């Protein structure tokens, strides 16, 4: 029963059906042409007979016709029909022989009585008899019939044999079709067997690429690359879960420790207040971890709720510099900036802050002490966008990581052990896209990275601010020349 639903069975059925249809069409055309030719030959023969009958009728009347019919019947040894019928349809005379049983067609008889000659084919015991109704005078007509000639019998046998051969060919084609379909689908079944054997524990398994069939190899390659992505994603999720657990454990352990110490002994109200303050700080840390996970999944689903307002990118960048200056200083890095004045866009201030904070945080994280981080903001040359650049002279991103860094949970190969969730850049991209902009990256290992964020300007502010916007000479692209651009 399962075989009836299989692709092999359907393919076989389809091929056999198409083959049978083609054969039936060719046979039908052949048979039609053959029958037309045969009818023409026999009709010519019958017409010769009709000529003799008319001549005999003109010379000796009905008696002459009878003689002609008898002579013909004896020549054909009884395999001939000659019948004279009067205007009322009564048989006046008919020859003896096997064809005597051929019925008189009322329709053709009427036509012949009224002077119209007609032909028809009648099947008798598997033979096709051709008859002609030819009018004489006063409604009297003669019906003559001829059995199939040797030639015709051969043709009929030939078409019967052809039909049998066709049927045998259809049966053979079904058998061969089953074998071929099963054979050609064998690798597909093998793939299905292998893929069903792949579980969460065996994600490293891959399909063999045999090189025997381009389509199946393509399928195997696509399947393998899908497995590659699933494998990376699952590994990423495992790492993120571990990182998340780690990120959550530190503040939770801190909160527990603080509570334990505070409970052991009497404390002044100021000490209690201090403890509560420290607990709040750690809770904020917990909240920010939870929020980054939730934010990223909202951004990924395109459901990020934005609080639209006019935002000054100039002020936002100053805020970022103030926030990260001490952090960069702690890490031994120099945080410099080049920010044009009066850069206004329509957007969500908090979310845009998150974008720059994530990029600068990454720059700090992935740049060794002594490195430089630059925050640059200006209007694009067309004046329609605001361009923000966060560039660093840090580790750089390996070429193989570059196409994936905006994927959820993706973390660079080399720095997987460090803190992070792999959710920062996907969130950055989600927020920027929600603002109608785009993020691009250029990076080179050992030289550094440059993240470029482009967002449309707030049209209302363009005209009045163009005059006040000062152009900066400090174009980071001149400081950071990197090879690749990815978006
Ligand atoms: P993470 O939490 O790991 O920082 P992100 O999504 O912010 O996650 O970044 C994804 C990956 O991109 C990082 O793991 C790192 O490999 C790479 N990356 C991002 N920013 C930088 C940078 N400034 N320098 C080098 N690598 C970076």
Coordinates of N, CA and C in Angstrom, one line a residue, residues 10-130:
X10 N 4.5 6.5 -8.8 CA 3.8 7.6 -9.6 C 4.6 7.9 -10.9
X11 N 5.9 7.9 -10.7 CA 6.7 8.1 -12.0 C 6.5 7.0 -13.0
X12 N 6.5 5.8 -12.5 CA 6.3 4.7 -13.4 C 4.9 4.8 -14.1
X13 N 3.9 5.1 -13.3 CA 2.5 5.2 -13.8 C 2.5 6.3 -14.8
X14 N 3.2 7.4 -14.5 CA 3.2 8.6 -15.4 C 3.8 8.2 -16.8
X15 N 5.1 7.6 -16.7 CA 5.8 7.2 -17.9 C 5.0 6.2 -18.7
X16 N 4.4 5.2 -18.0 CA 3.7 4.1 -18.7 C 2.4 4.8 -19.3
X17 N 1.8 5.7 -18.6 CA 0.6 6.3 -19.1 C 0.9 7.1 -20.4
X18 N 2.0 7.9 -20.3 CA 2.4 8.7 -21.5 C 2.8 7.8 -22.6
X19 N 3.5 6.7 -22.3 CA 3.9 5.8 -23.4 C 2.6 5.2 -24.0
X20 N 1.7 4.7 -23.2 CA 0.4 4.1 -23.7 C -0.3 5.1 -24.6
X21 N -0.4 6.4 -24.1 CA -1.1 7.4 -24.8 C -0.5 7.7 -26.2
X22 N 0.9 7.8 -26.2 CA 1.6 8.0 -27.4 C 1.3 6.9 -28.4
X23 N 1.4 5.6 -27.8 CA 1.3 4.5 -28.7 C -0.2 4.5 -29.3
X24 N -1.2 4.7 -28.4 CA -2.6 4.7 -28.8 C -2.8 5.8 -29.9
X25 N -2.1 6.9 -29.8 CA -2.3 8.0 -30.8 C -1.7 7.6 -32.1
X26 N -0.4 7.0 -32.0 CA 0.2 6.6 -33.3 C -0.5 5.5 -33.9
X27 N -1.0 4.5 -33.1 CA -1.7 3.4 -33.6 C -3.1 3.9 -34.3
X28 N -3.7 4.8 -33.6 CA -5.0 5.3 -34.1 C -4.8 6.0 -35.4
X29 N -3.8 6.8 -35.5 CA -3.5 7.6 -36.8 C -3.2 6.5 -37.9
X30 N -2.3 5.6 -37.5 CA -1.9 4.5 -38.5 C -3.2 3.8 -39.0
X31 N -4.0 3.4 -38.0 CA -5.2 2.6 -38.4 C -6.2 3.4 -39.3
X32 N -6.4 4.7 -38.9 CA -7.3 5.5 -39.7 C -6.8 5.6 -41.1
X33 N -5.5 5.9 -41.3 CA -4.9 6.1 -42.6 C -5.0 4.8 -43.4
X34 N -4.7 3.7 -42.7 CA -4.8 2.4 -43.4 C -6.2 2.1 -43.9
X35 N -7.2 2.3 -43.0 CA -8.6 2.0 -43.3 C -9.0 2.9 -44.5
X36 N -8.6 4.2 -44.5 CA -9.0 5.1 -45.6 C -8.4 4.5 -46.9
X37 N -7.2 4.1 -46.9 CA -6.5 3.6 -48.1 C -7.2 2.3 -48.6
X38 N -7.5 1.4 -47.6 CA -8.2 0.2 -48.0 C -9.5 0.4 -48.6
X39 N -10.3 1.3 -48.0 CA -11.6 1.6 -48.5 C -11.5 2.1 -49.9
X40 N -10.5 3.0 -50.1 CA -10.3 3.5 -51.5 C -10.1 2.4 -52.5
X41 N -9.2 1.5 -52.1 CA -8.8 0.4 -53.1 C -10.1 -0.4 -53.4
X42 N -10.8 -0.9 -52.3 CA -11.9 -1.8 -52.5 C -13.0 -1.0 -53.2
X43 N -13.2 0.3 -52.9 CA -14.3 1.1 -53.6 C -14.0 1.2 -55.1
X44 N -12.6 1.3 -55.4 CA -12.3 1.3 -56.8 C -12.7 0.0 -57.5
X45 N -12.4 -1.1 -56.8 CA -12.8 -2.4 -57.3 C -14.3 -2.5 -57.5
X46 N -15.0 -2.1 -56.5 CA -16.5 -2.1 -56.5 C -17.0 -1.3 -57.7
X47 N -16.4 -0.1 -57.9 CA -16.9 0.8 -58.9 C -16.7 0.1 -60.3
X48 N -15.6 -0.6 -60.5 CA -15.3 -1.4 -61.7 C -16.5 -2.3 -62.0
X49 N -16.9 -3.0 -60.8 CA -18.0 -4.0 -60.9 C -19.3 -3.3 -61.3
X50 N -19.5 -2.0 -60.7 CA -20.7 -1.3 -61.0 C -20.7 -0.9 -62.5
X51 N -19.6 -0.6 -63.0 CA -19.5 -0.2 -64.5 C -20.0 -1.4 -65.3
X52 N -19.5 -2.6 -65.0 CA -20.0 -3.8 -65.7 C -21.5 -4.0 -65.6
X53 N -22.0 -3.8 -64.3 CA -23.4 -4.0 -64.1 C -24.2 -3.0 -64.9
X54 N -23.8 -1.8 -65.0 CA -24.6 -0.8 -65.7 C -24.6 -1.1 -67.2
X55 N -23.4 -1.5 -67.7 CA -23.3 -1.9 -69.1 C -24.2 -3.0 -69.4
X56 N -24.2 -4.1 -68.5 CA -25.1 -5.3 -68.7 C -26.5 -4.9 -68.7
X57 N -26.9 -3.9 -67.8 CA -28.3 -3.5 -67.6 C -28.7 -2.7 -68.9
X58 N -27.8 -1.9 -69.4 CA -28.2 -1.2 -70.7 C -28.4 -2.1 -71.8
X59 N -27.6 -3.2 -71.9 CA -27.7 -4.1 -73.0 C -28.8 -5.1 -72.8
X60 N -28.9 -5.8 -71.6 CA -29.9 -6.9 -71.5 C -30.8 -6.7 -70.3
X61 N -30.9 -5.5 -69.7 CA -31.8 -5.3 -68.6 C -31.4 -6.1 -67.3
X62 N -32.4 -6.3 -66.4 CA -32.2 -7.0 -65.2 C -31.6 -8.4 -65.4
X63 N -32.0 -9.1 -66.5 CA -31.5 -10.4 -66.8 C -29.9 -10.4 -67.0
X64 N -29.5 -9.3 -67.7 CA -28.1 -9.1 -67.9 C -27.3 -8.9 -66.6
X65 N -28.0 -8.1 -65.7 CA -27.4 -7.9 -64.4 C -27.2 -9.2 -63.6
X66 N -28.3 -10.0 -63.6 CA -28.2 -11.3 -62.9 C -27.1 -12.1 -63.4
X67 N -26.9 -12.1 -64.7 CA -25.8 -13.0 -65.3 C -24.5 -12.5 -64.8
X68 N -24.3 -11.2 -64.8 CA -23.0 -10.6 -64.3 C -22.8 -11.0 -62.9
X69 N -23.8 -10.8 -62.0 CA -23.7 -11.1 -60.6 C -23.3 -12.6 -60.4
X70 N -24.0 -13.5 -61.1 CA -23.7 -14.9 -61.0 C -22.3 -15.3 -61.4
X71 N -21.9 -14.6 -62.5 CA -20.5 -14.9 -63.0 C -19.5 -14.4 -61.9
X72 N -19.8 -13.3 -61.4 CA -18.8 -12.8 -60.4 C -18.8 -13.7 -59.1
X73 N -20.0 -14.2 -58.7 CA -20.1 -15.0 -57.6 C -19.3 -16.3 -57.8
X74 N -19.4 -16.8 -59.1 CA -18.7 -18.1 -59.3 C -17.2 -17.9 -59.4
X75 N -16.8 -16.7 -59.9 CA -15.4 -16.4 -60.0 C -14.8 -16.3 -58.5
X76 N -15.6 -15.6 -57.7 CA -15.1 -15.4 -56.3 C -15.4 -16.6 -55.4
X77 N -15.9 -17.7 -56.0 CA -16.3 -18.9 -55.3 C -17.2 -18.6 -54.1
X78 N -18.2 -17.9 -54.3 CA -19.3 -17.6 -53.3 C -18.9 -16.5 -52.3
X79 N -17.7 -16.0 -52.3 CA -17.3 -14.9 -51.4 C -17.6 -13.6 -52.1
X80 N -18.8 -13.5 -52.5 CA -19.3 -12.2 -53.2 C -20.8 -12.1 -53.0
X81 N -21.2 -10.9 -52.8 CA -22.7 -10.6 -52.6 C -23.1 -9.8 -53.8
X82 N -24.2 -10.3 -54.4 CA -24.8 -9.5 -55.5 C -26.3 -9.5 -55.2
X83 N -27.0 -8.4 -55.1 CA -28.4 -8.4 -54.7 C -29.1 -7.3 -55.5
X84 N -30.2 -7.7 -56.2 CA -31.0 -6.7 -56.9 C -32.3 -6.5 -56.1
X85 N -32.5 -5.2 -55.8 CA -33.7 -4.8 -54.9 C -34.6 -3.8 -55.7
X86 N -35.9 -4.1 -55.5 CA -36.8 -3.2 -56.2 C -37.1 -1.9 -55.4
X87 N -37.9 -1.0 -56.0 CA -38.2 0.3 -55.3 C -38.9 0.1 -54.0
X88 N -39.6 -1.0 -53.7 CA -40.2 -1.2 -52.4 C -39.3 -1.9 -51.4
X89 N -38.1 -2.1 -51.8 CA -37.2 -2.8 -50.8 C -37.2 -4.3 -50.9
X90 N -38.0 -4.9 -51.8 CA -38.1 -6.3 -51.9 C -36.9 -6.8 -52.7
X91 N -36.3 -7.9 -52.2 CA -35.1 -8.5 -52.9 C -35.6 -9.2 -54.2
X92 N -35.2 -8.8 -55.4 CA -35.6 -9.5 -56.6 C -34.7 -10.7 -56.9
X93 N -33.4 -10.5 -56.6 CA -32.5 -11.6 -56.8 C -31.3 -11.4 -55.9
X94 N -30.7 -12.5 -55.5 CA -29.4 -12.4 -54.8 C -28.6 -13.7 -55.0
X95 N -27.3 -13.5 -55.0 CA -26.4 -14.6 -55.3 C -26.3 -15.5 -54.1
X96 N -25.9 -16.8 -54.3 CA -25.7 -17.7 -53.2 C -24.3 -17.5 -52.6
X97 N -24.1 -17.8 -51.4 CA -22.8 -17.8 -50.8 C -22.8 -17.3 -49.3
X98 N -21.5 -17.2 -48.8 CA -21.4 -16.8 -47.4 C -21.8 -15.4 -47.1
X99 N -21.8 -14.5 -48.1 CA -22.2 -13.2 -47.8 C -23.7 -12.8 -47.9
X100 N -24.5 -13.9 -48.0 CA -25.9 -13.8 -48.1 C -26.5 -13.1 -46.9
X101 N -25.8 -13.3 -45.8 CA -26.4 -12.8 -44.5 C -26.2 -11.3 -44.3
X102 N -25.5 -10.7 -45.2 CA -25.2 -9.3 -45.0 C -26.6 -8.5 -45.1
X103 N -26.9 -7.8 -44.0 CA -28.3 -7.2 -44.0 C -28.3 -6.0 -45.0
X104 N -29.6 -5.6 -45.3 CA -29.8 -4.5 -46.2 C -30.0 -3.2 -45.3
X105 N -29.1 -2.2 -45.5 CA -29.3 -1.0 -44.7 C -30.4 -0.2 -45.3
X106 N -31.4 0.1 -44.4 CA -32.6 0.8 -44.8 C -32.2 2.2 -45.4
X107 N -31.3 2.8 -44.7 CA -31.0 4.2 -45.0 C -30.3 4.3 -46.4
X108 N -29.3 3.3 -46.6 CA -28.6 3.3 -47.8 C -29.5 2.8 -49.0
X109 N -30.4 1.9 -48.6 CA -31.4 1.4 -49.6 C -32.3 2.6 -50.1
X110 N -32.8 3.4 -49.2 CA -33.6 4.5 -49.6 C -32.8 5.5 -50.5
X111 N -31.5 5.7 -50.1 CA -30.7 6.6 -50.8 C -30.6 6.1 -52.3
X112 N -30.2 4.8 -52.4 CA -30.0 4.2 -53.7 C -31.3 4.2 -54.5
X113 N -32.5 3.9 -53.9 CA -33.8 4.0 -54.6 C -34.0 5.3 -55.2
X114 N -33.6 6.4 -54.4 CA -33.8 7.7 -55.0 C -32.6 8.2 -55.8
X115 N -31.7 7.2 -56.3 CA -30.7 7.5 -57.3 C -29.4 7.9 -56.7
X116 N -29.1 7.8 -55.4 CA -27.8 8.2 -54.9 C -27.0 6.9 -54.5
X117 N -25.8 6.9 -55.1 CA -24.9 5.7 -54.8 C -24.3 5.9 -53.4
X118 N -24.2 4.7 -52.6 CA -23.7 4.8 -51.3 C -22.8 3.6 -51.0
X119 N -21.8 3.8 -50.1 CA -20.9 2.7 -49.7 C -21.0 2.5 -48.2
X120 N -20.7 1.3 -47.7 CA -20.6 1.1 -46.2 C -19.7 -0.1 -46.0
X121 N -19.1 -0.1 -44.7 CA -18.3 -1.3 -44.3 C -19.1 -2.0 -43.2
X122 N -19.1 -3.4 -43.3 CA -19.8 -4.2 -42.3 C -18.9 -5.2 -41.8
X123 N -18.9 -5.4 -40.5 CA -18.0 -6.4 -39.9 C -18.7 -7.7 -39.8
X124 N -18.2 -8.8 -40.4 CA -18.8 -10.1 -40.3 C -17.8 -11.1 -39.9
X125 N -18.0 -11.7 -38.8 CA -17.0 -12.8 -38.3 C -15.6 -12.3 -38.3
X126 N -15.4 -11.1 -37.9 CA -14.0 -10.5 -37.8 C -13.5 -10.0 -39.1
X127 N -14.3 -10.1 -40.2 CA -13.8 -9.6 -41.5 C -14.6 -8.3 -41.8
X128 N -13.9 -7.4 -42.5 CA -14.6 -6.2 -42.9 C -15.1 -6.3 -44.3
X129 N -16.4 -6.3 -44.5 CA -17.0 -6.4 -45.9 C -17.3 -5.0 -46.3
X130 N -16.9 -4.7 -47.6 CA -17.3 -3.4 -48.1 C -18.4 -3.6 -49.1

